[in-house]
XYZ file of C-alpha atoms in Angstrom:
526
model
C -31.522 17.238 26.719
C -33.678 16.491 29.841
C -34.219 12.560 31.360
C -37.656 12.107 29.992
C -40.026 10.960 32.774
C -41.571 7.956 30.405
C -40.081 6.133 27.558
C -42.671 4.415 25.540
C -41.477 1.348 23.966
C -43.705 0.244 20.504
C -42.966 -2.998 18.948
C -43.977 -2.793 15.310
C -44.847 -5.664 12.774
C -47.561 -4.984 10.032
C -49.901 -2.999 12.379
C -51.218 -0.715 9.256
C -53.688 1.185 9.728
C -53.972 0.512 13.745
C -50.010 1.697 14.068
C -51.059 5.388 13.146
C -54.078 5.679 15.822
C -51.542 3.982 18.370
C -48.798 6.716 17.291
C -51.760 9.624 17.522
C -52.730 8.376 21.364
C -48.648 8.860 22.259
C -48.194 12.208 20.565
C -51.590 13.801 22.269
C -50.869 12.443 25.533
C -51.563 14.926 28.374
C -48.268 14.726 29.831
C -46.550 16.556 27.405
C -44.121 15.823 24.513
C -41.368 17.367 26.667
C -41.642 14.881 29.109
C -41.823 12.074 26.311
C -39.897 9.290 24.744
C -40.774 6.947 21.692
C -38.800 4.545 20.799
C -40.458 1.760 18.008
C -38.744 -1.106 16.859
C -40.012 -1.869 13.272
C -39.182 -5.695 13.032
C -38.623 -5.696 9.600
C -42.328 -5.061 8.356
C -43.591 -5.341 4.818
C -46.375 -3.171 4.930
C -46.476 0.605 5.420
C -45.468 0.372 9.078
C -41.963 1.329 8.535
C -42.495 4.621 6.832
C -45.649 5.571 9.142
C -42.650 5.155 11.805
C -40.302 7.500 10.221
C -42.971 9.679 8.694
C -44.054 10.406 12.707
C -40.282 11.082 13.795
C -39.343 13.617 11.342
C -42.918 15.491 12.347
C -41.640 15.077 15.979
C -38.216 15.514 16.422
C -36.260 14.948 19.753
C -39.738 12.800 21.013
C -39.367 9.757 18.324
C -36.523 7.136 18.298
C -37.159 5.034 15.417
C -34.941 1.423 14.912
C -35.560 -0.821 11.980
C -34.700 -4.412 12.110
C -34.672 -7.636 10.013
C -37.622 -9.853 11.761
C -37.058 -11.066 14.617
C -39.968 -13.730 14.645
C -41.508 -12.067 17.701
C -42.063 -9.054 20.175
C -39.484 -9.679 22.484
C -36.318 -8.640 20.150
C -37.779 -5.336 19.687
C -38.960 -4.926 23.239
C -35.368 -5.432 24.558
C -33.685 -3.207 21.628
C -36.458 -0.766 22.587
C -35.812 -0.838 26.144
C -31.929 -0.802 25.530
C -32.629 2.576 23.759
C -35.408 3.942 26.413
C -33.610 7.048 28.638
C -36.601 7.552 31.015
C -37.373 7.081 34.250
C -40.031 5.201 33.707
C -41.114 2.390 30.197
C -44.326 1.706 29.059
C -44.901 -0.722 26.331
C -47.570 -0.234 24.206
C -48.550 -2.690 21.453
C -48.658 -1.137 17.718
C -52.339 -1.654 17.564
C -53.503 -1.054 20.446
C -54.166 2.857 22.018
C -53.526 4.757 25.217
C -56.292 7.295 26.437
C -55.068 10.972 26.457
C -54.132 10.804 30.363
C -52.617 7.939 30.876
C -49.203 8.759 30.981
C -49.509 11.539 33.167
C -51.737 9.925 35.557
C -49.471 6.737 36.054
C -46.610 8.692 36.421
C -47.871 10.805 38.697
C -49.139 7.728 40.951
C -45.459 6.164 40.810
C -44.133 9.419 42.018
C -46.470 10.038 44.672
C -46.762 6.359 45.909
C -42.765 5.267 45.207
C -44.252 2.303 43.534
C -41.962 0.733 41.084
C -44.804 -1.119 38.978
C -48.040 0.432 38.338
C -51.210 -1.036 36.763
C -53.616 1.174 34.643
C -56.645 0.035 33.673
C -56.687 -2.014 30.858
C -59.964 -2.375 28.725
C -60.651 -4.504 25.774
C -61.722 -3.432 21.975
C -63.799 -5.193 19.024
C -65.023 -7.723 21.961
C -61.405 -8.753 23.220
C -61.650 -10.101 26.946
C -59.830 -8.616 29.552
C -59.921 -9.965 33.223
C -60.515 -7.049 35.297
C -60.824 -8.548 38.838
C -57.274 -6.562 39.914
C -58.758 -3.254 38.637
C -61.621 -3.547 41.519
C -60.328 -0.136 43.193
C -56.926 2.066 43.535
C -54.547 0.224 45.385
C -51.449 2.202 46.606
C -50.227 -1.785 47.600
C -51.229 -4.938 45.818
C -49.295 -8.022 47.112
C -48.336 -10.454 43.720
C -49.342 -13.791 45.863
C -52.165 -12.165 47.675
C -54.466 -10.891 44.645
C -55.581 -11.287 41.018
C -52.676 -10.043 39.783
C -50.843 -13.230 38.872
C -54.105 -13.352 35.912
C -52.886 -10.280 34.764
C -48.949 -10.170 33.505
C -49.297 -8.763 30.231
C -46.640 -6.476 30.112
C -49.267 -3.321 29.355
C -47.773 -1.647 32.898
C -45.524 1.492 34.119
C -42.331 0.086 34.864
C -38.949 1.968 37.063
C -36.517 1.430 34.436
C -34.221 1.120 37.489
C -35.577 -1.484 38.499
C -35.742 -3.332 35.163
C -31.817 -2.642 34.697
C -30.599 -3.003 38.182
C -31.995 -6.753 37.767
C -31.156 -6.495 34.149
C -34.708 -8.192 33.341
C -35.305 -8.748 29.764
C -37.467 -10.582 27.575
C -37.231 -13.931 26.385
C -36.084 -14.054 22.985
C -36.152 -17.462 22.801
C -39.968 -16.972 23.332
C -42.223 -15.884 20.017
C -44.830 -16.531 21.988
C -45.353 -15.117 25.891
C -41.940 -13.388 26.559
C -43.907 -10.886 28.448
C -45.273 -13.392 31.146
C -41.901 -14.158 32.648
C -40.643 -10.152 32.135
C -43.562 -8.626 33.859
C -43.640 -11.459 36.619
C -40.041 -10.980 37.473
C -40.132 -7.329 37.806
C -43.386 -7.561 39.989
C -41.387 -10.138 42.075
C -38.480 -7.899 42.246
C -40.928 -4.527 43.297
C -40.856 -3.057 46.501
C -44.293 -1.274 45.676
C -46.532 -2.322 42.640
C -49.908 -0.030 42.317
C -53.054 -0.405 41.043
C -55.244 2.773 39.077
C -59.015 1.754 38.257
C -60.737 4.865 37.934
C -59.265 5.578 34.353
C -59.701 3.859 30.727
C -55.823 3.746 30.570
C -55.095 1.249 27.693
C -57.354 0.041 25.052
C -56.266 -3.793 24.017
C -57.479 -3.884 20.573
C -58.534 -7.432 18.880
C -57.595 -7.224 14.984
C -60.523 -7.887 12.530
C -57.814 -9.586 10.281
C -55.069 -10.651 12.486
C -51.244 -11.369 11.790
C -51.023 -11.061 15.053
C -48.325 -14.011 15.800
C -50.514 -14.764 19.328
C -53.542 -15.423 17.123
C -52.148 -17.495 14.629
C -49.994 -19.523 16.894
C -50.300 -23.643 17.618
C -50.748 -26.228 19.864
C -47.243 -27.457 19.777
C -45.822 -23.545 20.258
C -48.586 -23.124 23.351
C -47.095 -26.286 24.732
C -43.479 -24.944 24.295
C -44.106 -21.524 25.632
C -45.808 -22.919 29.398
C -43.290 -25.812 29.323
C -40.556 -22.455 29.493
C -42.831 -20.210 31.567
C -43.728 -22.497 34.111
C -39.960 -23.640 34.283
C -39.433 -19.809 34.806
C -41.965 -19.529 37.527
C -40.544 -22.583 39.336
C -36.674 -21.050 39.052
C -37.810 -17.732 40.251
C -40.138 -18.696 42.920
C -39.447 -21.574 45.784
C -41.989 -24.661 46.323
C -44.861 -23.126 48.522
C -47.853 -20.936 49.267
C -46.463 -18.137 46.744
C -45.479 -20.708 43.525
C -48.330 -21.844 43.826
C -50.417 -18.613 43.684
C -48.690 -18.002 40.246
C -48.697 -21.335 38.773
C -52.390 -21.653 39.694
C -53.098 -18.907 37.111
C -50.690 -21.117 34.391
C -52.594 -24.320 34.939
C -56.246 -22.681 34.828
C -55.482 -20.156 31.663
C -52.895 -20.954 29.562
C -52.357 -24.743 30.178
C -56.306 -25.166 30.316
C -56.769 -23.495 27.093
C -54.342 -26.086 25.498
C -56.929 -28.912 26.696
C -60.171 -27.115 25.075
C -62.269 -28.946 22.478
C -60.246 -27.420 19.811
C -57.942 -30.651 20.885
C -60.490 -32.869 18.760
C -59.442 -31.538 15.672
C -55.653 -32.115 16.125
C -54.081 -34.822 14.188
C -53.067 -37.744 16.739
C -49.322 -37.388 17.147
C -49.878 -33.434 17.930
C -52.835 -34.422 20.820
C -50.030 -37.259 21.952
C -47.410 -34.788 22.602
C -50.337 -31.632 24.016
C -51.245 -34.622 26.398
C -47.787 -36.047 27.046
C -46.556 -32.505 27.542
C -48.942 -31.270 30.165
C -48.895 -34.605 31.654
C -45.465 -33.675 32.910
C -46.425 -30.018 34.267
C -49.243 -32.121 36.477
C -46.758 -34.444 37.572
C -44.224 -31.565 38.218
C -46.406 -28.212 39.655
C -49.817 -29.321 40.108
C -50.397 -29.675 43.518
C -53.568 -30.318 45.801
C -53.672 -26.621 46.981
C -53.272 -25.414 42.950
C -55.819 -28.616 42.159
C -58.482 -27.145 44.790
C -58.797 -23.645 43.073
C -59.493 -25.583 39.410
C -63.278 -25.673 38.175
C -64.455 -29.494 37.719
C -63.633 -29.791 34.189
C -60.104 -28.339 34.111
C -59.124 -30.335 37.009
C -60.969 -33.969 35.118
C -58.760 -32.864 32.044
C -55.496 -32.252 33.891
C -56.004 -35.306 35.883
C -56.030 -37.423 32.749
C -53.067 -35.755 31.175
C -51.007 -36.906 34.107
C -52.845 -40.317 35.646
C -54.804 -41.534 31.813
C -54.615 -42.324 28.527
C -54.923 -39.972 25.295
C -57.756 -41.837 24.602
C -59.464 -41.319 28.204
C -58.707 -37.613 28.183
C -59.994 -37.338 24.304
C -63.108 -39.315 25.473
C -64.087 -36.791 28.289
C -63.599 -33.847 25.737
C -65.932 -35.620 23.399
C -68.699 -35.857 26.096
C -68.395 -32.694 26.583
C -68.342 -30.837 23.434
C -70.807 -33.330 21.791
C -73.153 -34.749 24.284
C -73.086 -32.739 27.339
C -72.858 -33.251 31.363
C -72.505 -36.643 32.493
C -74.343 -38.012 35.117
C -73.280 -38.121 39.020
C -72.342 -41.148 40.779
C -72.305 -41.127 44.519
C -70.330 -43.251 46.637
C -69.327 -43.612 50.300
C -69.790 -39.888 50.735
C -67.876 -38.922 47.336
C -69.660 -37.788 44.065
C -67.901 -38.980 40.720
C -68.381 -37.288 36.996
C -69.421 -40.586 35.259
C -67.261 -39.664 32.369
C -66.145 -42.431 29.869
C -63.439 -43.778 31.152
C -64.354 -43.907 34.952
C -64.177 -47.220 36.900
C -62.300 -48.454 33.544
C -58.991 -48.643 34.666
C -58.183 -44.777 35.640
C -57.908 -43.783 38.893
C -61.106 -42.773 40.757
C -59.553 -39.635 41.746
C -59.170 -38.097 38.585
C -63.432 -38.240 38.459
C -63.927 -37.376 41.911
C -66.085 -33.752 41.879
C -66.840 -33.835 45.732
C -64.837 -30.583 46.433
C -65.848 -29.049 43.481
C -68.484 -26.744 44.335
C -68.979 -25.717 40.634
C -70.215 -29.481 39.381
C -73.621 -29.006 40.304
C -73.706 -25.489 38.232
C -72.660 -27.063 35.436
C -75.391 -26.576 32.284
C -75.857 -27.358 29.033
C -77.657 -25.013 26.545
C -80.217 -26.775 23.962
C -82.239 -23.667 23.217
C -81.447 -20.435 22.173
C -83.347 -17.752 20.463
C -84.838 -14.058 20.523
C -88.359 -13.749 21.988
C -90.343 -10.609 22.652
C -90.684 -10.421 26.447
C -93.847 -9.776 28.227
C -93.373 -5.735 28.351
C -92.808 -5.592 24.307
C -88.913 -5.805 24.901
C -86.459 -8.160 22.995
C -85.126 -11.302 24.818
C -82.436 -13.606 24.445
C -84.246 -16.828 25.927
C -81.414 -19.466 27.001
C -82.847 -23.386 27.820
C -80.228 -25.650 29.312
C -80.511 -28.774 31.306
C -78.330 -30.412 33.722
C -78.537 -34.423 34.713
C -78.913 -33.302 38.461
C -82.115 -33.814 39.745
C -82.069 -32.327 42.790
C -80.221 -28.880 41.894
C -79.838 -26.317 44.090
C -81.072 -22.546 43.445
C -78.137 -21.416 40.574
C -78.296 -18.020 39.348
C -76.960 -17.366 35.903
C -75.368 -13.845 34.744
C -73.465 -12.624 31.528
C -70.613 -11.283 33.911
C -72.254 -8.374 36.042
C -76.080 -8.735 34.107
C -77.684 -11.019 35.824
C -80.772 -12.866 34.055
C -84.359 -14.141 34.989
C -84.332 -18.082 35.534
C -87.057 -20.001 36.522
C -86.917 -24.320 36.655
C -89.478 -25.610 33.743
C -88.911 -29.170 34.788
C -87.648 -31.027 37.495
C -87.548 -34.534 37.931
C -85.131 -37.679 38.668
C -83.845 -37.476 35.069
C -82.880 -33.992 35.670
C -83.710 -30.221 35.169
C -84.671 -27.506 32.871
C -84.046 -24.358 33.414
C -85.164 -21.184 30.841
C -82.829 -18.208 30.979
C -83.645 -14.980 29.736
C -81.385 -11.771 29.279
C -83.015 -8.399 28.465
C -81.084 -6.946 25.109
C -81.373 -3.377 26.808
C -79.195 -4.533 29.890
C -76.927 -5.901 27.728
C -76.883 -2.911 25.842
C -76.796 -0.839 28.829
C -73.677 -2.379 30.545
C -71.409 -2.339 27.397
C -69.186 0.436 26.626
C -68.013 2.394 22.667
C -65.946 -0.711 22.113
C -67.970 -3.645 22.506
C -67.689 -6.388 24.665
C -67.869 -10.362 24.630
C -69.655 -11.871 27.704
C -69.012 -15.299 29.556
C -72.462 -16.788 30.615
C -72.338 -18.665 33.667
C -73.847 -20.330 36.272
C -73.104 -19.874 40.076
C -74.676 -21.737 43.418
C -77.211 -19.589 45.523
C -77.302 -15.877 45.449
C -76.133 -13.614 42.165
C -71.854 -12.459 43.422
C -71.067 -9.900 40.700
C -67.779 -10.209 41.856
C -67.496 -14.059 41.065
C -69.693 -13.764 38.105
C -67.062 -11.226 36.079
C -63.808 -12.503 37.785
C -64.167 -16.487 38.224
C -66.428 -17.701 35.249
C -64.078 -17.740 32.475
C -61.310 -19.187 34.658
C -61.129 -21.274 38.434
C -64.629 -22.016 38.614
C -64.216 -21.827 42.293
C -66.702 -20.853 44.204
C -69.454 -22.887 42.262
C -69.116 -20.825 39.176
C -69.347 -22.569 35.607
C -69.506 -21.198 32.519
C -72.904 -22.882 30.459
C -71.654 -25.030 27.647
C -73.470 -25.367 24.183
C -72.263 -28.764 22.521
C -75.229 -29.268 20.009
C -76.427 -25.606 19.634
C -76.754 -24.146 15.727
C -76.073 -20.543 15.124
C -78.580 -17.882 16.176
C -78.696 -14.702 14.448
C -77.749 -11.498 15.955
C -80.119 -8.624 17.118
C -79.519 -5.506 15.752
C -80.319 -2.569 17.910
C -79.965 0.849 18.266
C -78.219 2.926 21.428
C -77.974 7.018 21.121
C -76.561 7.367 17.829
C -74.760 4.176 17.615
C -75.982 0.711 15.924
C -74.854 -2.328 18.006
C -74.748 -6.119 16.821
C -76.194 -8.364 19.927
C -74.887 -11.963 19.358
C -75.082 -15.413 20.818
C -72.027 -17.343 19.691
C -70.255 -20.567 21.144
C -66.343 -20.031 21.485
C -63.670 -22.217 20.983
C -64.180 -23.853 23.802
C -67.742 -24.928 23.635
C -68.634 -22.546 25.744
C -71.926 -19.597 25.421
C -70.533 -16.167 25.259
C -73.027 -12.782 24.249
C -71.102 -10.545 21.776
C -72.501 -7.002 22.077
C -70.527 -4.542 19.575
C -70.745 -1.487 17.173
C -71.549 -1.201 13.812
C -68.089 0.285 12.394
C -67.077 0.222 8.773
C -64.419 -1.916 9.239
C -66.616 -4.863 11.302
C -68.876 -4.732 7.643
C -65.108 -5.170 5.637
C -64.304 -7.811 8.178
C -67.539 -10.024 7.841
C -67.672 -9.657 3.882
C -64.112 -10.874 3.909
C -65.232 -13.586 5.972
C -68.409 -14.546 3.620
C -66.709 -15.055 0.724
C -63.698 -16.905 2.140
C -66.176 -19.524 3.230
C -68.050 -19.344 -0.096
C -64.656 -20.089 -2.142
C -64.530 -23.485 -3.471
C-alpha cells in the first residue's frame, strides 16, 4: 500500500452524536480516500462511540485504523497512540466533535508541498458561539515567525503537521497533562519548524462548543488550571531561553490562561482553593513576569497579577470584588502617575501594583448599568448599552462588538464622571455573523474605531487602550428573536464568567431548544 499523504489522528471519548458528522467531514474530504489515513483512538468510551468507530472502518476499509483503549483520563494518550500508528506524510488532529470542511485536507497539503512548510495553519472557525481568536488568520502567509505574530494565542493543536518533523524530534504529548497537552506539543514543533504557514481564505476547521459537555476542558477546576500553566509555563521556560522570544510566548500564558484563573469566578472558591490559585500564580509572577510581558497586560490583569505576587489573598479578593460588584474605581493622580484607587491601595501594598500610568486601556474602562432593546429612530431594533466610567474628563472612546462598531454619544459629563449610551443595530449584528453563530466581546478602545484591535486585543492584552465593558450589577435581558433568509437567529446580551458584556447571535437548531429545556428544568429541580 501507498504512504498516505495525511494521517488524521481522532481522539474519541463520548462524542455521540457529534463523532459521526466529524467521521462524515473525513470520509468526503476532497482529497481523496486514496490519499487518506484515519486512525481514532476510542479511550475507552461508554457511549456509542466505540461501535460508530468500527461501524465506519468496516464501511471503509484500508482508510480507517481503529484502536480501543481503557481511559486514559485525557486526549493526550490517544493522540500519541494515534500518532504512533499514523503512516503519512503529514497528521492532522481533529477533535471527535468537531468537523473539517470538504477541502481542507487537500488545500493544506497542497500549501505544505508547494511552500516546504513543515506546520501549516488553516483557518479555524468557531460553532454554537465558541470563540476563536482569529488575529493570525489576517491573510495567507507563506512565513509567519512564532515570536513575531499572533501565533503564540493560537497553539491548539488543530494544524498540518510533517510527521518528520514530529518524529525526528520525537515530540509527543504530555500525558501527564489531562488538561493542555496540546500547548506544549504544538509549541515545540512550531519552535522546531523551518517554515510554518498560514491559509485564511478557507473555513478549514469548525471548533464545535457542546450543548451538554463532557468535554474534560469544560468541566475542569481551578486547582487542575493551576497545575496545567504551572507545567506549561515550566515547558516554555525549558524550551525557550530568558529574552525577547520567552517572553513573546509567555505573554500569551499570563494574559489567557493564567488571567482566566484570576476571573470573578475566584469569589466563589472556598478559601484554601483561592489560597493556593493565589499562592500558585504568585510564583509564575515572581518567576516569568517581566516588565516587557507586564507592559502588553490590560490594567486589570496586570492589578490582579501584581497582587498575586506583591499582596495578600485578601487584597487581590478585594479588587475582584470591586470589580464584579461595584464597578471602576476612581483615579488618583500623583507626581505625574495615575493610581486605580482599588481597596487595598496606600494600605500597605506596594504602589506599583495600582499604578495604571502606562496603561493606555484604564481610561476605556466602562461599566454597563443599562441594557435593553429599543426601536431605533428608522423602525429598526436596537440593543441600547448605558455605562459610566468615574473619569470625568474622558477622551473620545469608540465601542464595537469585535468588527461592528456602534453609535455612542456622552449623555452626561461632569466631575463625578460620564455616561455614555451605546447602541448596536440587531441587523449588523445579524449581518456580520455566519451559519454557526457567534459570541461577541464588547469593548471599548481610545480615539478612532481599529477593527483590527477591536476583534484581536479586546478579549485579551488590552493594549492599545482596548477594554472589554464590564456589567457587575446588570439583570438578564431577554433575547431578540429575528429572522435572516430562511434561518431564525437568537440575539442575546449575556455577562460571561468573567463579568464581562458579550452579544450572543446564533441559530435556532433543534438541538439549542433540547439544550435550553434541559437547562430549565435542571434549575427548576428542588
Amino acid at each position: 500500500m501507498s504512504t498516505p499523504d495525511v494521517s488524521v489522528v481522532v481522539p474519541v471519548y463520548n462524542t455521540m452524536p457529534y463523532l459521526t458528522g466529524c467521521l462524515d467531514s473525513l470520509v468526503g474530504q476532497t482529497i481523496g480516500l486514496g490519499r487518506l489515513q484515519v486512525v481514532a483512538v476510542d479511550d475507552g468510551s461508554t457511549d456509542r462511540s466505540g461501535a460508530e468507530l468500527d461501524r465506519f472502518a468496516a464501511r471503509y476499509p484500508g482508510v480507517f485504523t481503529v484502536i480501543h483503549q481503557a481511559n486514559s483520563g485525557g486526549p493526550a494518550g490517544p493522540c500519541n497512540r494515534g500518532l504512533d500508528a499514523a503512516t503519512g506524510r503529514y497528521v492532522f488532529f481533529v477533535g471527535a466533535d468537531d468537523h473539517l470542511g470538504p477541502e481542507a485536507l487537500e488545500r493544506l497539503v497542497a500549501a505544505a508541498d508547494q511552500w516546504d512548510s513543515d506546520v501549516v495553519l488553516g483557518k479555524v472557525v468557531g460553532v454554537n458561539s465558541r470563540h476563536i481568536y482569529q488575529d493570525i488568520f489576517a491573510a495567507n502567509q507563506v512565513d509567519v515567525d512564532l515570536f513575531d505574530s499572533p501565533l503564540p494565542r493560537s497553539l491548539a493543536n488543530t494544524k498540518l503537521f510533517r510527521r518528520d518533523l514530529l518524529e525526528r524530534h520525537r515530540i509527543r504529548y504530555r500525558e501527564d497533562l489531562p488538561l493542555g497537552s496540546d500547548l506544549p506539543f504544538t509549541l515545540e514543533a512550531c519552535y522546531r519548524a523551518r517554515r510554518i504557514s498560514v491559509l485564511a481564505d478557507y473555513e478549514f476547521y469548525y471548533a464545535v462548543r457542546r450543548f451538554s459537555a463532557t468535554n474534560i476542558t469544560y468541566l475542569s477546576r481551578h486547582l487542575d488550571r493551576l497545575r496545567t500553566v504551572e507545567a506549561t509555563t515550566a515547558f516554555v521556560a525549558d524550551l525557550i531561553g530568558p529574552g525577547k522570544q520567552r517572553d513573546a510566548v509567555m505573554a500569551r500564558r499570563f494574559d489567557h490562561e493564567i488571567a482566566k484563573l484570576l476571573e470573578d469566578d475566584l469569589l466563589r472558591l472556598d478559601r484554601d482553593t483561592q489560597q493556593r490559585v493565589h499562592d500558585g500564580i504568585g510564583r509564575l509572577a515572581a518567576a516569568y513576569l517581566t516588565d516587557d510581558i507586564a507592559g502588553e497586560l490590560n490594567a486589570e490583569t496586570r492589578i490582579r497579577l501584581a497582587l498575586t505576587r506583591d499582596g495578600s489573598l485578601d487584597d487581590l479578593l478585594a479588587v475582584i470584588r470591586q470589580d464584579a460588584r461595584t464597578g471602576v474605581p476612581p483615579t488618583v493622580v500623583e507626581d505625574g502617575r495615575r493610581y486605580a484607587a482599588y481597596p487595598g491601595f496606600r494600605a500597605g501594598v506596594p504602589d506599583s501594583c495600582f499604578d495604571v500610568t502606562t496603561a493606555p486601556d484604564w481610561v476605556a474602562k466602562l461599566d454597563v448599568t443599562g441594557l435593553g432593546w429599543e426601536t431605533g429612530r428608522r423602525g429598526e431594533r436596537v440593543l441600547t448599552v448605558t455605562a459610566t466610567t468615574p473619569v470625568p474628563d474622558l477622551p473620545p472612546l469608540s465601542v464595537s462588538a469585535e468588527e461592528i462598531l456602534a453609535d455612542t454619544e456622552t449623555v452626561t459629563a461632569g466631575p463625578d464622571g460620564t455616561t455614555l449610551r451605546i447602541r448596536f443595530r440587531a441587523a449588523d449584528l445579524l449581518a456580520a455573523t455566519g451559519p454557526t453563530g457567534q459570541r461577541r466581546a464588547v469593548s471599548a478602545q481610545v480615539g478612532e474605531f481599529d477593527p483590527g484591535l477591536a476583534q484581536g486585543l479586546n478579549r485579551a492584552t488590552g493594549a492599545g487602550g482596548s477594554a472589554a465593558l464590564r456589567a457587575p450589577r446588570l439583570r438578564a435581558t431577554a433575547p431578540l428573536l429575528r429572522r435572516r433568509g430562511a434561518r431564525l437567529y437568537v440575539v442575546t446580551p449575556v455577562v460571561d464568567e468573567s463579568g464581562r458584556l458579550m452579544i450572543s447571535v446564533v441559530p435556532v437548531t433543534p438541538n439549542r431548544v433540547v439544550a435550553q429545556v434541559r437547562r430549565t428544568l435542571r434549575r427548576r429541580q428542588p
